[in-house]
């Protein structure tokens, strides 16, 4: 289906809307970038898509043209008018005016399989990922458009791991599938963006009942990145150095290593050892 181009500046002027910096509002206007995101999500005619932060509906139209239905969650009430105008030709779109972090996904989707597509500001990335990934109703895959630097952090490997990378990689396999220049947005942000696809595992790499402990341990480990694990874990977990060193050595991890050098599997071994 060929979609009619949207004049974003005219639409904003018509509804007297100024993009809100506090909400990270940079509207994606480049058609080739929009098509890249839909392709990355691998949307089919049987799919139900949850779109987070649909803005003016530019991407929503492409998703609706490819999917069975789209549920769009938008926090900014001021955008509902122009959004409704843009998506009017489509009958398979439902808009919800709420903060996505307060939406009960299990209540919304039940056990139904669904995809997530989102163009989100940096400040909500970590909170949103945990909300999606720890929900009782998990999506099968997630496609995020985020700052390029954030995308790279999500996909880091051992040696340069981060809290954000582990928080994602415990649930799924992330990969950068496209890069989007700042000029593809209005207004143009100061940095380029990237599209990250996260293919979720059938179950997390850490047992669900141990996830709280896992997050507590990795937060302690990364609390002071330049310090050795014997120090960060002993203080952050209140274990003391002697117990910490024994626990790490029992799973063949050198206590002098730093948090960013450990793999997901090694963090998993620490969690198992603590639970024994």
PDB file of N, CA and C in Angstrom, residues 29-119:
ATOM      1  N   UNK A  29      10.373  11.294  10.401  1.00  0.00           N
ATOM      2  CA  UNK A  29       9.654  11.754   9.211  1.00  0.00           C
ATOM      3  C   UNK A  29      10.179  11.142   7.919  1.00  0.00           C
ATOM      4  N   UNK A  30      11.299  10.462   7.967  1.00  0.00           N
ATOM      5  CA  UNK A  30      11.921   9.917   6.763  1.00  0.00           C
ATOM      6  C   UNK A  30      11.295   8.564   6.392  1.00  0.00           C
ATOM      7  N   UNK A  31      10.720   8.470   5.200  1.00  0.00           N
ATOM      8  CA  UNK A  31      10.017   7.250   4.789  1.00  0.00           C
ATOM      9  C   UNK A  31      10.927   6.030   4.752  1.00  0.00           C
ATOM     10  N   UNK A  32      12.160   6.206   4.285  1.00  0.00           N
ATOM     11  CA  UNK A  32      13.072   5.053   4.207  1.00  0.00           C
ATOM     12  C   UNK A  32      13.389   4.527   5.601  1.00  0.00           C
ATOM     13  N   UNK A  33      13.506   5.425   6.578  1.00  0.00           N
ATOM     14  CA  UNK A  33      13.764   5.008   7.964  1.00  0.00           C
ATOM     15  C   UNK A  33      12.548   4.282   8.538  1.00  0.00           C
ATOM     16  N   UNK A  34      11.359   4.783   8.241  1.00  0.00           N
ATOM     17  CA  UNK A  34      10.125   4.145   8.716  1.00  0.00           C
ATOM     18  C   UNK A  34      10.008   2.721   8.167  1.00  0.00           C
ATOM     19  N   UNK A  35      10.353   2.563   6.900  1.00  0.00           N
ATOM     20  CA  UNK A  35      10.293   1.234   6.267  1.00  0.00           C
ATOM     21  C   UNK A  35      11.326   0.285   6.870  1.00  0.00           C
ATOM     22  N   UNK A  36      12.489   0.827   7.228  1.00  0.00           N
ATOM     23  CA  UNK A  36      13.537   0.005   7.862  1.00  0.00           C
ATOM     24  C   UNK A  36      13.041  -0.581   9.186  1.00  0.00           C
ATOM     25  N   UNK A  37      12.323   0.233   9.944  1.00  0.00           N
ATOM     26  CA  UNK A  37      11.830  -0.216  11.254  1.00  0.00           C
ATOM     27  C   UNK A  37      10.797  -1.327  11.091  1.00  0.00           C
ATOM     28  N   UNK A  38       9.875  -1.154  10.146  1.00  0.00           N
ATOM     29  CA  UNK A  38       8.851  -2.182   9.903  1.00  0.00           C
ATOM     30  C   UNK A  38       9.509  -3.475   9.428  1.00  0.00           C
ATOM     31  N   UNK A  39      10.526  -3.344   8.568  1.00  0.00           N
ATOM     32  CA  UNK A  39      11.248  -4.528   8.082  1.00  0.00           C
ATOM     33  C   UNK A  39      11.984  -5.212   9.226  1.00  0.00           C
ATOM     34  N   UNK A  40      12.582  -4.414  10.112  1.00  0.00           N
ATOM     35  CA  UNK A  40      13.323  -4.976  11.253  1.00  0.00           C
ATOM     36  C   UNK A  40      12.395  -5.737  12.185  1.00  0.00           C
ATOM     37  N   UNK A  41      11.158  -5.250  12.318  1.00  0.00           N
ATOM     38  CA  UNK A  41      10.186  -5.909  13.195  1.00  0.00           C
ATOM     39  C   UNK A  41       9.598  -7.161  12.550  1.00  0.00           C
ATOM     40  N   UNK A  42       9.822  -7.301  11.236  1.00  0.00           N
ATOM     41  CA  UNK A  42       9.338  -8.485  10.510  1.00  0.00           C
ATOM     42  C   UNK A  42       7.832  -8.662  10.729  1.00  0.00           C
ATOM     43  N   UNK A  43       7.100  -7.567  10.520  1.00  0.00           N
ATOM     44  CA  UNK A  43       5.653  -7.558  10.778  1.00  0.00           C
ATOM     45  C   UNK A  43       4.899  -8.301   9.676  1.00  0.00           C
ATOM     46  N   UNK A  44       3.993  -9.202  10.086  1.00  0.00           N
ATOM     47  CA  UNK A  44       3.174  -9.939   9.123  1.00  0.00           C
ATOM     48  C   UNK A  44       1.694  -9.651   9.367  1.00  0.00           C
ATOM     49  N   UNK A  45       0.854 -10.121   8.459  1.00  0.00           N
ATOM     50  CA  UNK A  45      -0.588  -9.831   8.525  1.00  0.00           C
ATOM     51  C   UNK A  45      -1.291 -10.514   9.697  1.00  0.00           C
ATOM     52  N   UNK A  46      -0.593 -11.402  10.394  1.00  0.00           N
ATOM     53  CA  UNK A  46      -1.182 -12.068  11.569  1.00  0.00           C
ATOM     54  C   UNK A  46      -0.763 -11.419  12.888  1.00  0.00           C
ATOM     55  N   UNK A  47       0.107 -10.419  12.817  1.00  0.00           N
ATOM     56  CA  UNK A  47       0.712  -9.858  14.028  1.00  0.00           C
ATOM     57  C   UNK A  47      -0.128  -8.759  14.673  1.00  0.00           C
ATOM     58  N   UNK A  48      -0.110  -8.768  16.008  1.00  0.00           N
ATOM     59  CA  UNK A  48      -0.633  -7.660  16.803  1.00  0.00           C
ATOM     60  C   UNK A  48       0.587  -6.880  17.284  1.00  0.00           C
ATOM     61  N   UNK A  49       0.601  -5.575  17.036  1.00  0.00           N
ATOM     62  CA  UNK A  49       1.764  -4.746  17.361  1.00  0.00           C
ATOM     63  C   UNK A  49       1.413  -3.737  18.450  1.00  0.00           C
ATOM     64  N   UNK A  50       2.253  -3.663  19.467  1.00  0.00           N
ATOM     65  CA  UNK A  50       2.167  -2.605  20.476  1.00  0.00           C
ATOM     66  C   UNK A  50       3.168  -1.535  20.086  1.00  0.00           C
ATOM     67  N   UNK A  51       2.670  -0.357  19.728  1.00  0.00           N
ATOM     68  CA  UNK A  51       3.563   0.756  19.406  1.00  0.00           C
ATOM     69  C   UNK A  51       3.579   1.722  20.580  1.00  0.00           C
ATOM     70  N   UNK A  52       4.771   2.033  21.054  1.00  0.00           N
ATOM     71  CA  UNK A  52       4.927   2.925  22.203  1.00  0.00           C
ATOM     72  C   UNK A  52       5.464   4.263  21.718  1.00  0.00           C
ATOM     73  N   UNK A  53       4.759   5.330  22.069  1.00  0.00           N
ATOM     74  CA  UNK A  53       5.167   6.656  21.628  1.00  0.00           C
ATOM     75  C   UNK A  53       4.935   6.863  20.146  1.00  0.00           C
ATOM     76  N   UNK A  54       3.692   6.683  19.656  1.00  0.00           N
ATOM     77  CA  UNK A  54       3.422   6.805  18.219  1.00  0.00           C
ATOM     78  C   UNK A  54       3.504   8.228  17.685  1.00  0.00           C
ATOM     79  N   UNK A  55       3.480   9.207  18.591  1.00  0.00           N
ATOM     80  CA  UNK A  55       3.608  10.597  18.155  1.00  0.00           C
ATOM     81  C   UNK A  55       2.495  11.013  17.218  1.00  0.00           C
ATOM     82  N   UNK A  56       2.871  11.381  15.986  1.00  0.00           N
ATOM     83  CA  UNK A  56       1.894  11.855  15.006  1.00  0.00           C
ATOM     84  C   UNK A  56       1.408  10.747  14.078  1.00  0.00           C
ATOM     85  N   UNK A  57       1.852   9.517  14.322  1.00  0.00           N
ATOM     86  CA  UNK A  57       1.320   8.390  13.554  1.00  0.00           C
ATOM     87  C   UNK A  57       2.058   8.036  12.280  1.00  0.00           C
ATOM     88  N   UNK A  58       3.221   8.644  12.049  1.00  0.00           N
ATOM     89  CA  UNK A  58       3.974   8.355  10.818  1.00  0.00           C
ATOM     90  C   UNK A  58       4.301   6.874  10.691  1.00  0.00           C
ATOM     91  N   UNK A  59       4.856   6.295  11.756  1.00  0.00           N
ATOM     92  CA  UNK A  59       5.202   4.875  11.746  1.00  0.00           C
ATOM     93  C   UNK A  59       3.956   4.002  11.904  1.00  0.00           C
ATOM     94  N   UNK A  60       2.986   4.481  12.661  1.00  0.00           N
ATOM     95  CA  UNK A  60       1.759   3.714  12.921  1.00  0.00           C
ATOM     96  C   UNK A  60       1.097   3.283  11.622  1.00  0.00           C
ATOM     97  N   UNK A  61       1.083   4.168  10.631  1.00  0.00           N
ATOM     98  CA  UNK A  61       0.450   3.857   9.338  1.00  0.00           C
ATOM     99  C   UNK A  61       1.133   2.672   8.662  1.00  0.00           C
ATOM    100  N   UNK A  62       2.464   2.685   8.687  1.00  0.00           N
ATOM    101  CA  UNK A  62       3.215   1.585   8.060  1.00  0.00           C
ATOM    102  C   UNK A  62       2.976   0.270   8.802  1.00  0.00           C
ATOM    103  N   UNK A  63       2.922   0.357  10.133  1.00  0.00           N
ATOM    104  CA  UNK A  63       2.664  -0.846  10.933  1.00  0.00           C
ATOM    105  C   UNK A  63       1.260  -1.381  10.657  1.00  0.00           C
ATOM    106  N   UNK A  64       0.277  -0.477  10.613  1.00  0.00           N
ATOM    107  CA  UNK A  64      -1.114  -0.881  10.391  1.00  0.00           C
ATOM    108  C   UNK A  64      -1.308  -1.494   9.007  1.00  0.00           C
ATOM    109  N   UNK A  65      -0.541  -1.006   8.034  1.00  0.00           N
ATOM    110  CA  UNK A  65      -0.640  -1.540   6.675  1.00  0.00           C
ATOM    111  C   UNK A  65      -0.099  -2.963   6.593  1.00  0.00           C
ATOM    112  N   UNK A  66       0.827  -3.305   7.507  1.00  0.00           N
ATOM    113  CA  UNK A  66       1.466  -4.624   7.469  1.00  0.00           C
ATOM    114  C   UNK A  66       0.880  -5.611   8.466  1.00  0.00           C
ATOM    115  N   UNK A  67       0.328  -5.106   9.586  1.00  0.00           N
ATOM    116  CA  UNK A  67      -0.084  -5.973  10.702  1.00  0.00           C
ATOM    117  C   UNK A  67      -1.589  -6.255  10.708  1.00  0.00           C
ATOM    118  N   UNK A  68      -1.965  -7.194  11.562  1.00  0.00           N
ATOM    119  CA  UNK A  68      -3.391  -7.466  11.796  1.00  0.00           C
ATOM    120  C   UNK A  68      -4.018  -6.285  12.528  1.00  0.00           C
ATOM    121  N   UNK A  69      -3.329  -5.805  13.577  1.00  0.00           N
ATOM    122  CA  UNK A  69      -3.816  -4.645  14.330  1.00  0.00           C
ATOM    123  C   UNK A  69      -2.665  -3.984  15.078  1.00  0.00           C
ATOM    124  N   UNK A  70      -2.881  -2.725  15.449  1.00  0.00           N
ATOM    125  CA  UNK A  70      -1.881  -1.952  16.188  1.00  0.00           C
ATOM    126  C   UNK A  70      -2.542  -1.332  17.416  1.00  0.00           C
ATOM    127  N   UNK A  71      -1.914  -1.523  18.574  1.00  0.00           N
ATOM    128  CA  UNK A  71      -2.321  -0.834  19.796  1.00  0.00           C
ATOM    129  C   UNK A  71      -1.251   0.217  20.063  1.00  0.00           C
ATOM    130  N   UNK A  72      -1.616   1.489  19.974  1.00  0.00           N
ATOM    131  CA  UNK A  72      -0.660   2.583  20.139  1.00  0.00           C
ATOM    132  C   UNK A  72      -0.869   3.251  21.496  1.00  0.00           C
ATOM    133  N   UNK A  73       0.199   3.339  22.283  1.00  0.00           N
ATOM    134  CA  UNK A  73       0.119   3.949  23.615  1.00  0.00           C
ATOM    135  C   UNK A  73       0.901   5.260  23.600  1.00  0.00           C
ATOM    136  N   UNK A  74       0.193   6.361  23.795  1.00  0.00           N
ATOM    137  CA  UNK A  74       0.789   7.696  23.739  1.00  0.00           C
ATOM    138  C   UNK A  74       0.492   8.457  25.032  1.00  0.00           C
ATOM    139  N   UNK A  75       1.529   8.990  25.661  1.00  0.00           N
ATOM    140  CA  UNK A  75       1.374   9.687  26.940  1.00  0.00           C
ATOM    141  C   UNK A  75       0.877  11.128  26.768  1.00  0.00           C
ATOM    142  N   UNK A  76       1.163  11.756  25.615  1.00  0.00           N
ATOM    143  CA  UNK A  76       0.868  13.174  25.413  1.00  0.00           C
ATOM    144  C   UNK A  76      -0.524  13.368  24.794  1.00  0.00           C
ATOM    145  N   UNK A  77      -1.440  13.865  25.595  1.00  0.00           N
ATOM    146  CA  UNK A  77      -2.829  14.052  25.147  1.00  0.00           C
ATOM    147  C   UNK A  77      -2.926  15.010  23.963  1.00  0.00           C
ATOM    148  N   UNK A  78      -2.014  15.971  23.894  1.00  0.00           N
ATOM    149  CA  UNK A  78      -2.055  16.975  22.826  1.00  0.00           C
ATOM    150  C   UNK A  78      -1.863  16.363  21.437  1.00  0.00           C
ATOM    151  N   UNK A  79      -1.254  15.185  21.381  1.00  0.00           N
ATOM    152  CA  UNK A  79      -0.979  14.555  20.084  1.00  0.00           C
ATOM    153  C   UNK A  79      -2.136  13.700  19.566  1.00  0.00           C
ATOM    154  N   UNK A  80      -3.155  13.482  20.386  1.00  0.00           N
ATOM    155  CA  UNK A  80      -4.239  12.581  19.990  1.00  0.00           C
ATOM    156  C   UNK A  80      -5.017  13.091  18.781  1.00  0.00           C
ATOM    157  N   UNK A  81      -5.220  14.410  18.698  1.00  0.00           N
ATOM    158  CA  UNK A  81      -5.952  14.993  17.570  1.00  0.00           C
ATOM    159  C   UNK A  81      -5.252  14.765  16.242  1.00  0.00           C
ATOM    160  N   UNK A  82      -4.002  15.231  16.113  1.00  0.00           N
ATOM    161  CA  UNK A  82      -3.296  15.006  14.848  1.00  0.00           C
ATOM    162  C   UNK A  82      -3.071  13.526  14.550  1.00  0.00           C
ATOM    163  N   UNK A  83      -2.853  12.728  15.584  1.00  0.00           N
ATOM    164  CA  UNK A  83      -2.676  11.285  15.387  1.00  0.00           C
ATOM    165  C   UNK A  83      -3.928  10.687  14.740  1.00  0.00           C
ATOM    166  N   UNK A  84      -5.104  11.037  15.284  1.00  0.00           N
ATOM    167  CA  UNK A  84      -6.369  10.517  14.749  1.00  0.00           C
ATOM    168  C   UNK A  84      -6.562  10.924  13.291  1.00  0.00           C
ATOM    169  N   UNK A  85      -6.145  12.146  12.958  1.00  0.00           N
ATOM    170  CA  UNK A  85      -6.272  12.620  11.573  1.00  0.00           C
ATOM    171  C   UNK A  85      -5.380  11.809  10.631  1.00  0.00           C
ATOM    172  N   UNK A  86      -4.153  11.557  11.067  1.00  0.00           N
ATOM    173  CA  UNK A  86      -3.180  10.846  10.226  1.00  0.00           C
ATOM    174  C   UNK A  86      -3.584   9.392   9.982  1.00  0.00           C
ATOM    175  N   UNK A  87      -4.114   8.727  11.013  1.00  0.00           N
ATOM    176  CA  UNK A  87      -4.413   7.289  10.886  1.00  0.00           C
ATOM    177  C   UNK A  87      -5.879   7.017  10.517  1.00  0.00           C
ATOM    178  N   UNK A  88      -6.623   8.068  10.201  1.00  0.00           N
ATOM    179  CA  UNK A  88      -8.061   7.928   9.919  1.00  0.00           C
ATOM    180  C   UNK A  88      -8.389   6.858   8.870  1.00  0.00           C
ATOM    181  N   UNK A  89      -7.585   6.698   7.813  1.00  0.00           N
ATOM    182  CA  UNK A  89      -7.922   5.690   6.792  1.00  0.00           C
ATOM    183  C   UNK A  89      -7.858   4.244   7.294  1.00  0.00           C
ATOM    184  N   UNK A  90      -7.258   4.023   8.455  1.00  0.00           N
ATOM    185  CA  UNK A  90      -7.067   2.657   8.948  1.00  0.00           C
ATOM    186  C   UNK A  90      -8.092   2.312  10.032  1.00  0.00           C
ATOM    187  N   UNK A  91      -8.633   1.101   9.947  1.00  0.00           N
ATOM    188  CA  UNK A  91      -9.621   0.672  10.939  1.00  0.00           C
ATOM    189  C   UNK A  91      -9.084  -0.332  11.930  1.00  0.00           C
ATOM    190  N   UNK A  92      -7.769  -0.566  11.900  1.00  0.00           N
ATOM    191  CA  UNK A  92      -7.180  -1.596  12.773  1.00  0.00           C
ATOM    192  C   UNK A  92      -6.218  -1.013  13.806  1.00  0.00           C
ATOM    193  N   UNK A  93      -6.465   0.257  14.189  1.00  0.00           N
ATOM    194  CA  UNK A  93      -5.592   0.935  15.152  1.00  0.00           C
ATOM    195  C   UNK A  93      -6.393   1.346  16.384  1.00  0.00           C
ATOM    196  N   UNK A  94      -5.868   1.010  17.560  1.00  0.00           N
ATOM    197  CA  UNK A  94      -6.473   1.431  18.827  1.00  0.00           C
ATOM    198  C   UNK A  94      -5.473   2.333  19.542  1.00  0.00           C
ATOM    199  N   UNK A  95      -5.908   3.518  19.965  1.00  0.00           N
ATOM    200  CA  UNK A  95      -5.017   4.451  20.669  1.00  0.00           C
ATOM    201  C   UNK A  95      -5.365   4.474  22.156  1.00  0.00           C
ATOM    202  N   UNK A  96      -4.344   4.430  22.998  1.00  0.00           N
ATOM    203  CA  UNK A  96      -4.515   4.500  24.451  1.00  0.00           C
ATOM    204  C   UNK A  96      -3.676   5.668  24.965  1.00  0.00           C
ATOM    205  N   UNK A  97      -4.326   6.622  25.630  1.00  0.00           N
ATOM    206  CA  UNK A  97      -3.625   7.795  26.157  1.00  0.00           C
ATOM    207  C   UNK A  97      -3.198   7.542  27.605  1.00  0.00           C
ATOM    208  N   UNK A  98      -2.040   6.879  27.759  1.00  0.00           N
ATOM    209  CA  UNK A  98      -1.532   6.559  29.099  1.00  0.00           C
ATOM    210  C   UNK A  98      -0.012   6.485  29.076  1.00  0.00           C
ATOM    211  N   UNK A  99       0.557   6.495  30.257  1.00  0.00           N
ATOM    212  CA  UNK A  99       1.981   6.234  30.426  1.00  0.00           C
ATOM    213  C   UNK A  99       2.173   4.725  30.296  1.00  0.00           C
ATOM    214  N   UNK A 100       2.996   4.288  29.351  1.00  0.00           N
ATOM    215  CA  UNK A 100       3.178   2.853  29.107  1.00  0.00           C
ATOM    216  C   UNK A 100       3.650   2.116  30.360  1.00  0.00           C
ATOM    217  N   UNK A 101       4.382   2.803  31.227  1.00  0.00           N
ATOM    218  CA  UNK A 101       4.894   2.151  32.435  1.00  0.00           C
ATOM    219  C   UNK A 101       3.780   1.828  33.427  1.00  0.00           C
ATOM    220  N   UNK A 102       2.597   2.415  33.203  1.00  0.00           N
ATOM    221  CA  UNK A 102       1.458   2.156  34.087  1.00  0.00           C
ATOM    222  C   UNK A 102       0.400   1.265  33.426  1.00  0.00           C
ATOM    223  N   UNK A 103       0.721   0.771  32.238  1.00  0.00           N
ATOM    224  CA  UNK A 103      -0.209  -0.110  31.520  1.00  0.00           C
ATOM    225  C   UNK A 103       0.079  -1.560  31.888  1.00  0.00           C
ATOM    226  N   UNK A 104      -0.957  -2.277  32.292  1.00  0.00           N
ATOM    227  CA  UNK A 104      -0.834  -3.703  32.604  1.00  0.00           C
ATOM    228  C   UNK A 104      -0.892  -4.476  31.286  1.00  0.00           C
ATOM    229  N   UNK A 105       0.265  -4.935  30.828  1.00  0.00           N
ATOM    230  CA  UNK A 105       0.345  -5.588  29.523  1.00  0.00           C
ATOM    231  C   UNK A 105      -0.399  -6.920  29.502  1.00  0.00           C
ATOM    232  N   UNK A 106      -0.374  -7.623  30.622  1.00  0.00           N
ATOM    233  CA  UNK A 106      -1.089  -8.905  30.702  1.00  0.00           C
ATOM    234  C   UNK A 106      -2.592  -8.680  30.567  1.00  0.00           C
ATOM    235  N   UNK A 107      -3.064  -7.583  31.156  1.00  0.00           N
ATOM    236  CA  UNK A 107      -4.493  -7.250  31.066  1.00  0.00           C
ATOM    237  C   UNK A 107      -4.852  -6.832  29.644  1.00  0.00           C
ATOM    238  N   UNK A 108      -3.915  -6.146  28.994  1.00  0.00           N
ATOM    239  CA  UNK A 108      -4.155  -5.633  27.642  1.00  0.00           C
ATOM    240  C   UNK A 108      -4.101  -6.732  26.581  1.00  0.00           C
ATOM    241  N   UNK A 109      -3.117  -7.625  26.720  1.00  0.00           N
ATOM    242  CA  UNK A 109      -2.898  -8.638  25.685  1.00  0.00           C
ATOM    243  C   UNK A 109      -3.221 -10.066  26.115  1.00  0.00           C
ATOM    244  N   UNK A 110      -3.368 -10.308  27.410  1.00  0.00           N
ATOM    245  CA  UNK A 110      -3.577 -11.675  27.884  1.00  0.00           C
ATOM    246  C   UNK A 110      -2.373 -12.526  27.527  1.00  0.00           C
ATOM    247  N   UNK A 111      -2.616 -13.709  27.010  1.00  0.00           N
ATOM    248  CA  UNK A 111      -1.508 -14.587  26.618  1.00  0.00           C
ATOM    249  C   UNK A 111      -1.224 -14.451  25.124  1.00  0.00           C
ATOM    250  N   UNK A 112      -1.888 -13.504  24.492  1.00  0.00           N
ATOM    251  CA  UNK A 112      -1.742 -13.307  23.055  1.00  0.00           C
ATOM    252  C   UNK A 112      -0.302 -12.908  22.702  1.00  0.00           C
ATOM    253  N   UNK A 113       0.197 -13.485  21.627  1.00  0.00           N
ATOM    254  CA  UNK A 113       1.533 -13.142  21.144  1.00  0.00           C
ATOM    255  C   UNK A 113       1.488 -11.755  20.494  1.00  0.00           C
ATOM    256  N   UNK A 114       2.458 -10.912  20.784  1.00  0.00           N
ATOM    257  CA  UNK A 114       2.476  -9.584  20.181  1.00  0.00           C
ATOM    258  C   UNK A 114       3.909  -9.093  20.014  1.00  0.00           C
ATOM    259  N   UNK A 115       4.083  -8.086  19.180  1.00  0.00           N
ATOM    260  CA  UNK A 115       5.386  -7.465  18.946  1.00  0.00           C
ATOM    261  C   UNK A 115       5.372  -6.066  19.548  1.00  0.00           C
ATOM    262  N   UNK A 116       6.543  -5.561  19.871  1.00  0.00           N
ATOM    263  CA  UNK A 116       6.654  -4.190  20.371  1.00  0.00           C
ATOM    264  C   UNK A 116       7.541  -3.389  19.425  1.00  0.00           C
ATOM    265  N   UNK A 117       7.064  -2.219  19.038  1.00  0.00           N
ATOM    266  CA  UNK A 117       7.853  -1.282  18.242  1.00  0.00           C
ATOM    267  C   UNK A 117       7.790   0.063  18.959  1.00  0.00           C
ATOM    268  N   UNK A 118       8.948   0.672  19.199  1.00  0.00           N
ATOM    269  CA  UNK A 118       8.954   1.920  19.969  1.00  0.00           C
ATOM    270  C   UNK A 118      10.076   2.849  19.536  1.00  0.00           C
ATOM    271  N   UNK A 119       9.753   4.130  19.484  1.00  0.00           N
ATOM    272  CA  UNK A 119      10.750   5.183  19.276  1.00  0.00           C
ATOM    273  C   UNK A 119      10.753   5.976  20.573  1.00  0.00           C
TER     274      UNK A 119
END
